[in-house]
Amino acid sequence: MIYASKKQQKLQTHIHTVEIQLLLKWCIFRLFFWLSSYIILSEVIMIIMLMFIFQALEHLKPSDNCLAGKAPENRDKNRYRDILPYDKTRVVVGENQDYINASYIRMQVGDEEFFYISCQGPLPSTVQTFWQMIWENKSDVVSMMTQEVERGRIKCHKYWPEKLGVPLDIGRYHLHLENQQYLEYFHIKIIRMVETETGETHFVRHLKFTHWPDHGVPHSSEQLVRFIRYLRAMHHKGPVTVHCSAGIGRTGVLICTDIILSLIENDFDIVKEMRLQRHGMIQTKEQYLFCYKVWLEVLQGILQLHSSQWQPEDPRDHKVV
């Protein structure tokens, strides 16, 4: 009788365990369904809330001085006089710690560090320093978020080789265009850098995003998401180098979105952390809202995937045989 009682207790425990597991699955599914509906209904409220948050970020005081950028010998190396790198996070180039308008951006998210160089679009006088920065940091991906000319204004100097078999000589380096491909949303160039003194080589994948309008933000986040996923797949070593014209607006959007995609449910204050390392990252409310629009669309996609692939039964209707 004692043996039978233990067997019955074991079976009863198993039944309760199965019921609890099914109840949890059903509750999680209902939570996903509720979240999906809530996100759609509360989007307007969230936009208003984000505008207030961005307004608060606008009052975030600079975390450091910009003495190097203000030095008389470096003033002409800045595309915009009011957009300068912090001294403590600026990228220094060469043994003499030469100046370039660029900042290291390190974002610690959990155990993983996202490492970038955020910089302005090169000027004719800073192209050599730009490529030296790429070489010294062993950056293998350069993400360009602007056109050379937009609305009749020069945004970035053309700093890459244009023709196969015709190298571009940049001081200490020869730049060889190895291959190129034009996709719907972005252009890909594979550039081989050769140091003239040693013959040492370094390969760089130059990615130029072409679907950012002259004014505002993209109408859809899909193209940018695909661009970033390709960027991540191609990146293997060194910091990811990102630039637009000033190196804070679209550049900030790409970095912020990259981190959001990598850790979609994290509660990390990404923009604040970026602004403590380079002043003004994410320039406008429109850009700030676009980052969260990407987050919303990706999250909604995840919710739709769960709802289509996973339809658990109501545990109250389930019978254990």
CSV table of C-alpha atoms in Angstrom, one decimal:
chain,number,residue,atom,x,y,z
A,1,MET,CA,0.0,0.0,0.0
A,2,ILE,CA,2.9,2.3,0.8
A,3,TYR,CA,4.5,1.6,-2.6
A,4,ALA,CA,1.2,2.4,-4.4
A,5,SER,CA,0.8,5.6,-2.5
A,6,LYS,CA,4.3,6.8,-3.5
A,7,LYS,CA,3.6,6.0,-7.1
A,8,GLN,CA,0.3,7.9,-7.0
A,9,GLN,CA,2.0,10.9,-5.4
A,10,LYS,CA,4.7,10.9,-8.1
A,11,LEU,CA,2.1,10.8,-10.9
A,12,GLN,CA,0.1,13.6,-9.2
A,13,THR,CA,3.3,15.7,-9.0
A,14,HIS,CA,4.0,15.1,-12.7
A,15,ILE,CA,0.5,16.2,-13.5
A,16,HIS,CA,0.9,19.4,-11.5
A,17,THR,CA,4.2,20.1,-13.1
A,18,VAL,CA,2.8,19.8,-16.6
A,19,GLU,CA,-0.2,22.0,-15.7
A,20,ILE,CA,2.1,24.7,-14.3
A,21,GLN,CA,4.3,24.6,-17.5
A,22,LEU,CA,1.3,24.9,-19.7
A,23,LEU,CA,-0.1,27.7,-17.6
A,24,LEU,CA,3.2,29.6,-17.8
A,25,LYS,CA,3.3,29.2,-21.6
A,26,TRP,CA,-0.3,30.3,-22.0
A,27,CYS,CA,0.4,33.4,-19.8
A,28,ILE,CA,3.5,34.3,-21.7
A,29,PHE,CA,1.6,34.0,-25.0
A,30,ARG,CA,-1.2,36.2,-23.6
A,31,LEU,CA,1.4,38.7,-22.5
A,32,PHE,CA,2.9,38.9,-26.0
A,33,PHE,CA,-0.5,39.4,-27.5
A,34,TRP,CA,-1.3,42.2,-25.0
A,35,LEU,CA,2.1,43.9,-25.5
A,36,SER,CA,1.5,43.9,-29.3
A,37,SER,CA,-1.9,45.6,-28.9
A,38,TYR,CA,-0.6,48.0,-26.3
A,39,ILE,CA,2.4,49.1,-28.4
A,40,ILE,CA,0.2,49.9,-31.3
A,41,LEU,CA,-2.3,51.8,-29.2
A,42,SER,CA,0.2,53.7,-27.1
A,43,GLU,CA,2.6,54.8,-29.9
A,44,VAL,CA,1.3,58.4,-29.8
A,45,ILE,CA,1.7,58.6,-26.1
A,46,MET,CA,5.2,57.2,-26.3
A,47,ILE,CA,6.2,59.7,-29.0
A,48,ILE,CA,5.1,62.5,-26.7
A,49,MET,CA,7.0,61.0,-23.8
A,50,LEU,CA,10.2,60.5,-25.9
A,51,MET,CA,10.1,64.1,-27.0
A,52,PHE,CA,10.2,65.2,-23.3
A,53,ILE,CA,13.0,62.8,-22.6
A,54,PHE,CA,15.0,64.1,-25.6
A,55,GLN,CA,14.3,67.7,-24.3
A,56,ALA,CA,15.9,66.7,-21.0
A,57,LEU,CA,18.9,65.2,-22.9
A,58,GLU,CA,19.4,68.6,-24.6
A,59,HIS,CA,20.2,70.1,-21.2
A,60,LEU,CA,22.8,67.4,-20.5
A,61,LYS,CA,26.0,69.4,-19.7
A,62,PRO,CA,29.2,68.5,-21.6
A,63,SER,CA,31.2,66.0,-19.7
A,64,ASP,CA,34.6,67.3,-20.7
A,65,ASN,CA,36.6,70.1,-22.4
A,66,CYS,CA,37.3,70.3,-26.2
A,67,LEU,CA,40.6,72.1,-25.9
A,68,ALA,CA,42.4,70.1,-28.7
A,69,GLY,CA,39.6,71.0,-31.2
A,70,LYS,CA,39.7,74.6,-30.2
A,71,ALA,CA,43.5,74.9,-30.6
A,72,PRO,CA,44.4,77.4,-33.4
A,73,GLU,CA,46.4,74.8,-35.3
A,74,ASN,CA,43.4,72.5,-35.4
A,75,ARG,CA,40.6,74.9,-36.2
A,76,ASP,CA,40.7,74.3,-39.9
A,77,LYS,CA,40.5,70.5,-39.4
A,78,ASN,CA,36.9,70.8,-38.1
A,79,ARG,CA,34.1,70.8,-40.6
A,80,TYR,CA,31.9,72.6,-38.2
A,81,ARG,CA,33.3,75.0,-35.6
A,82,ASP,CA,30.7,74.1,-32.9
A,83,ILE,CA,31.1,70.3,-33.2
A,84,LEU,CA,34.3,69.2,-31.5
A,85,PRO,CA,35.4,66.0,-29.8
A,86,TYR,CA,35.9,65.7,-26.0
A,87,ASP,CA,39.6,65.6,-25.0
A,88,LYS,CA,39.2,62.5,-23.0
A,89,THR,CA,37.6,60.4,-25.7
A,90,ARG,CA,39.1,61.9,-28.9
A,91,VAL,CA,41.1,59.7,-31.2
A,92,VAL,CA,44.8,60.6,-31.4
A,93,VAL,CA,46.8,59.7,-34.5
A,94,GLY,CA,50.5,58.9,-34.8
A,95,GLU,CA,53.3,59.3,-32.4
A,96,ASN,CA,52.7,63.0,-32.1
A,97,GLN,CA,49.1,62.5,-31.2
A,98,ASP,CA,47.9,64.4,-34.2
A,99,TYR,CA,44.3,65.8,-34.1
A,100,ILE,CA,41.3,64.5,-36.0
A,101,ASN,CA,37.7,65.3,-35.3
A,102,ALA,CA,36.8,61.8,-34.1
A,103,SER,CA,35.8,60.2,-30.8
A,104,TYR,CA,35.9,56.7,-29.4
A,105,ILE,CA,32.5,55.5,-28.4
A,106,ARG,CA,32.5,52.6,-26.0
A,107,MET,CA,29.1,51.3,-24.9
A,108,GLN,CA,29.2,48.6,-22.2
A,109,VAL,CA,26.0,46.5,-22.4
A,110,GLY,CA,26.1,43.6,-20.0
A,111,ASP,CA,29.3,41.6,-20.6
A,112,GLU,CA,29.7,42.9,-24.2
A,113,GLU,CA,31.4,46.1,-25.3
A,114,PHE,CA,30.3,47.9,-28.5
A,115,PHE,CA,33.2,49.8,-29.8
A,116,TYR,CA,33.0,52.6,-32.4
A,117,ILE,CA,34.9,55.5,-33.9
A,118,SER,CA,32.5,58.4,-34.5
A,119,CYS,CA,33.9,61.1,-36.8
A,120,GLN,CA,33.1,63.9,-39.2
A,121,GLY,CA,33.2,63.4,-42.9
A,122,PRO,CA,36.8,63.9,-44.0
A,123,LEU,CA,37.9,67.2,-45.4
A,124,PRO,CA,40.5,67.4,-48.2
A,125,SER,CA,43.1,68.3,-45.6
A,126,THR,CA,42.2,65.4,-43.3
A,127,VAL,CA,42.0,62.5,-45.7
A,128,GLN,CA,45.5,61.2,-44.9
A,129,THR,CA,44.9,61.5,-41.1
A,130,PHE,CA,41.6,59.7,-41.6
A,131,TRP,CA,43.2,56.7,-43.2
A,132,GLN,CA,46.0,56.7,-40.7
A,133,MET,CA,43.4,56.5,-38.0
A,134,ILE,CA,41.8,53.5,-39.8
A,135,TRP,CA,45.2,51.8,-40.1
A,136,GLU,CA,46.3,52.4,-36.5
A,137,ASN,CA,43.0,51.2,-35.0
A,138,LYS,CA,42.7,48.2,-37.4
A,139,SER,CA,39.1,49.2,-38.1
A,140,ASP,CA,37.8,46.8,-40.8
A,141,VAL,CA,34.4,48.5,-41.5
A,142,VAL,CA,33.7,52.1,-42.4
A,143,SER,CA,30.1,53.1,-42.4
A,144,MET,CA,29.3,56.3,-44.4
A,145,MET,CA,25.9,57.8,-43.7
A,146,THR,CA,25.9,60.8,-46.0
A,147,GLN,CA,26.3,61.7,-49.6
A,148,GLU,CA,29.2,63.8,-50.8
A,149,VAL,CA,26.8,66.6,-51.7
A,150,GLU,CA,23.3,67.2,-50.4
A,151,ARG,CA,21.0,70.0,-51.3
A,152,GLY,CA,23.9,71.8,-53.0
A,153,ARG,CA,26.2,71.7,-49.9
A,154,ILE,CA,29.4,69.7,-49.6
A,155,LYS,CA,29.0,67.2,-46.8
A,156,CYS,CA,32.0,65.0,-47.2
A,157,HIS,CA,35.1,64.9,-49.4
A,158,LYS,CA,35.6,61.8,-51.6
A,159,TYR,CA,38.3,59.9,-49.8
A,160,TRP,CA,38.2,56.4,-51.4
A,161,PRO,CA,39.6,54.9,-54.6
A,162,GLU,CA,36.9,54.9,-57.4
A,163,LYS,CA,38.3,52.6,-60.1
A,164,LEU,CA,39.6,49.0,-60.0
A,165,GLY,CA,43.3,48.8,-60.8
A,166,VAL,CA,43.8,52.5,-60.2
A,167,PRO,CA,45.2,53.0,-56.6
A,168,LEU,CA,44.8,56.1,-54.6
A,169,ASP,CA,48.0,57.4,-53.0
A,170,ILE,CA,47.4,58.8,-49.5
A,171,GLY,CA,50.8,59.7,-48.0
A,172,ARG,CA,52.0,56.6,-46.3
A,173,TYR,CA,49.3,54.4,-47.8
A,174,HIS,CA,48.2,53.1,-51.2
A,175,LEU,CA,44.5,52.4,-51.4
A,176,HIS,CA,43.4,49.7,-53.9
A,177,LEU,CA,39.8,49.1,-54.8
A,178,GLU,CA,39.5,45.3,-54.9
A,179,ASN,CA,35.8,44.9,-55.5
A,180,GLN,CA,32.6,46.9,-55.4
A,181,GLN,CA,28.9,46.1,-55.4
A,182,TYR,CA,25.8,48.4,-55.6
A,183,LEU,CA,22.8,47.2,-53.7
A,184,GLU,CA,19.4,48.8,-53.4
A,185,TYR,CA,20.1,50.5,-50.1
A,186,PHE,CA,23.8,50.8,-49.9
A,187,HIS,CA,27.1,50.5,-51.8
A,188,ILE,CA,29.9,48.1,-50.8
A,189,LYS,CA,33.6,48.7,-51.6
A,190,ILE,CA,36.4,46.4,-50.5
A,191,ILE,CA,39.6,48.5,-50.1
A,192,ARG,CA,43.1,47.1,-49.6
A,193,MET,CA,45.4,49.4,-47.7
A,194,VAL,CA,49.1,49.0,-48.3
A,195,GLU,CA,51.7,50.7,-46.1
A,196,THR,CA,54.4,51.9,-48.5
A,197,GLU,CA,57.3,51.5,-46.1
A,198,THR,CA,56.6,47.9,-45.0
A,199,GLY,CA,54.3,46.5,-47.6
A,200,GLU,CA,51.9,45.5,-44.9
A,201,THR,CA,48.2,45.2,-45.9
A,202,HIS,CA,44.9,45.8,-44.2
A,203,PHE,CA,41.4,45.3,-45.7
A,204,VAL,CA,38.6,47.7,-45.1
A,205,ARG,CA,34.9,47.2,-46.1
A,206,HIS,CA,33.5,50.6,-47.0
A,207,LEU,CA,29.7,50.7,-46.7
A,208,LYS,CA,27.8,53.7,-47.9
A,209,PHE,CA,24.1,53.9,-46.9
A,210,THR,CA,22.3,55.7,-49.8
A,211,HIS,CA,18.7,55.8,-48.5
A,212,TRP,CA,18.9,58.6,-46.0
A,213,PRO,CA,16.9,61.6,-47.4
A,214,ASP,CA,18.5,65.0,-47.6
A,215,HIS,CA,16.2,66.2,-44.8
A,216,GLY,CA,14.7,64.3,-41.9
A,217,VAL,CA,14.9,60.5,-41.4
A,218,PRO,CA,14.1,57.5,-43.6
A,219,HIS,CA,10.4,56.7,-44.0
A,220,SER,CA,11.0,53.1,-43.1
A,221,SER,CA,13.5,51.5,-40.8
A,222,GLU,CA,13.7,48.3,-42.9
A,223,GLN,CA,16.6,49.5,-45.0
A,224,LEU,CA,18.7,50.7,-42.1
A,225,VAL,CA,18.1,47.4,-40.2
A,226,ARG,CA,19.3,45.4,-43.2
A,227,PHE,CA,22.3,47.7,-43.5
A,228,ILE,CA,23.3,47.3,-39.9
A,229,ARG,CA,22.8,43.5,-40.0
A,230,TYR,CA,25.2,43.4,-42.9
A,231,LEU,CA,27.6,45.7,-41.1
A,232,ARG,CA,27.6,43.4,-38.1
A,233,ALA,CA,28.2,40.3,-40.2
A,234,MET,CA,31.2,41.9,-41.9
A,235,HIS,CA,32.8,43.3,-38.8
A,236,HIS,CA,35.5,41.2,-37.2
A,237,LYS,CA,38.1,43.4,-35.5
A,238,GLY,CA,38.8,46.9,-34.3
A,239,PRO,CA,36.2,49.6,-33.8
A,240,VAL,CA,33.4,50.2,-36.4
A,241,THR,CA,34.1,53.6,-37.9
A,242,VAL,CA,31.0,55.6,-38.6
A,243,HIS,CA,30.7,59.1,-40.1
A,244,CYS,CA,28.1,61.3,-41.7
A,245,SER,CA,29.0,65.0,-42.2
A,246,ALA,CA,29.3,66.2,-38.6
A,247,GLY,CA,29.6,62.8,-37.0
A,248,ILE,CA,26.9,63.2,-34.5
A,249,GLY,CA,23.4,63.0,-36.1
A,250,ARG,CA,23.0,60.1,-38.5
A,251,THR,CA,26.2,58.6,-37.0
A,252,GLY,CA,24.5,58.6,-33.6
A,253,VAL,CA,21.3,57.0,-35.1
A,254,LEU,CA,23.3,54.2,-36.6
A,255,ILE,CA,25.2,53.5,-33.3
A,256,CYS,CA,22.1,53.7,-31.2
A,257,THR,CA,20.1,51.5,-33.5
A,258,ASP,CA,22.9,48.9,-33.7
A,259,ILE,CA,22.9,48.6,-29.9
A,260,ILE,CA,19.1,48.5,-29.8
A,261,LEU,CA,19.1,45.7,-32.4
A,262,SER,CA,21.8,43.8,-30.4
A,263,LEU,CA,20.0,44.1,-27.1
A,264,ILE,CA,16.4,44.9,-28.0
A,265,GLU,CA,14.9,44.6,-24.5
A,266,ASN,CA,17.7,46.3,-22.6
A,267,ASP,CA,16.8,49.3,-20.4
A,268,PHE,CA,20.1,51.0,-21.0
A,269,ASP,CA,20.3,54.7,-21.5
A,270,ILE,CA,22.1,54.6,-24.7
A,271,VAL,CA,21.9,58.2,-26.0
A,272,LYS,CA,22.9,59.6,-22.6
A,273,GLU,CA,26.0,57.4,-22.5
A,274,MET,CA,26.9,58.4,-26.1
A,275,ARG,CA,26.5,62.1,-25.3
A,276,LEU,CA,28.9,61.8,-22.4
A,277,GLN,CA,31.5,60.7,-24.9
A,278,ARG,CA,30.8,63.0,-27.9
A,279,HIS,CA,28.6,66.1,-27.6
A,280,GLY,CA,25.3,66.2,-29.4
A,281,MET,CA,25.0,62.6,-30.5
A,282,ILE,CA,21.5,62.2,-32.0
A,283,GLN,CA,21.0,65.8,-33.1
A,284,THR,CA,17.2,66.2,-33.5
A,285,LYS,CA,14.0,65.0,-31.9
A,286,GLU,CA,13.1,63.4,-35.2
A,287,GLN,CA,16.3,61.3,-35.2
A,288,TYR,CA,15.7,60.3,-31.6
A,289,LEU,CA,12.1,59.2,-32.3
A,290,PHE,CA,13.3,57.3,-35.4
A,291,CYS,CA,15.6,55.1,-33.2
A,292,TYR,CA,12.6,54.1,-31.1
A,293,LYS,CA,10.5,53.6,-34.2
A,294,VAL,CA,13.1,51.0,-35.3
A,295,TRP,CA,12.8,49.4,-31.8
A,296,LEU,CA,9.0,49.3,-32.1
A,297,GLU,CA,9.0,47.8,-35.6
A,298,VAL,CA,11.5,45.1,-34.7
A,299,LEU,CA,9.7,44.3,-31.5
A,300,GLN,CA,6.4,44.1,-33.3
A,301,GLY,CA,8.0,41.7,-35.8
A,302,ILE,CA,9.2,39.5,-32.9
A,303,LEU,CA,5.7,39.5,-31.4
A,304,GLN,CA,4.1,38.6,-34.8
A,305,LEU,CA,6.7,35.8,-35.2
A,306,HIS,CA,5.8,34.4,-31.8
A,307,SER,CA,2.1,34.6,-32.4
A,308,SER,CA,2.3,32.8,-35.8
A,309,GLN,CA,4.7,30.1,-34.6
A,310,TRP,CA,3.4,29.5,-31.1
A,311,GLN,CA,-0.3,28.9,-30.3
A,312,PRO,CA,-0.5,27.1,-27.0
A,313,GLU,CA,-3.7,25.6,-25.7
A,314,ASP,CA,-5.5,27.0,-22.7
A,315,PRO,CA,-4.2,24.8,-19.9
A,316,ARG,CA,-7.7,24.7,-18.4
A,317,ASP,CA,-8.8,22.7,-21.4
A,318,HIS,CA,-5.8,20.3,-21.3
A,319,LYS,CA,-6.2,16.8,-20.0
A,320,VAL,CA,-3.3,14.6,-18.8
A,321,VAL,CA,-3.7,11.0,-19.9
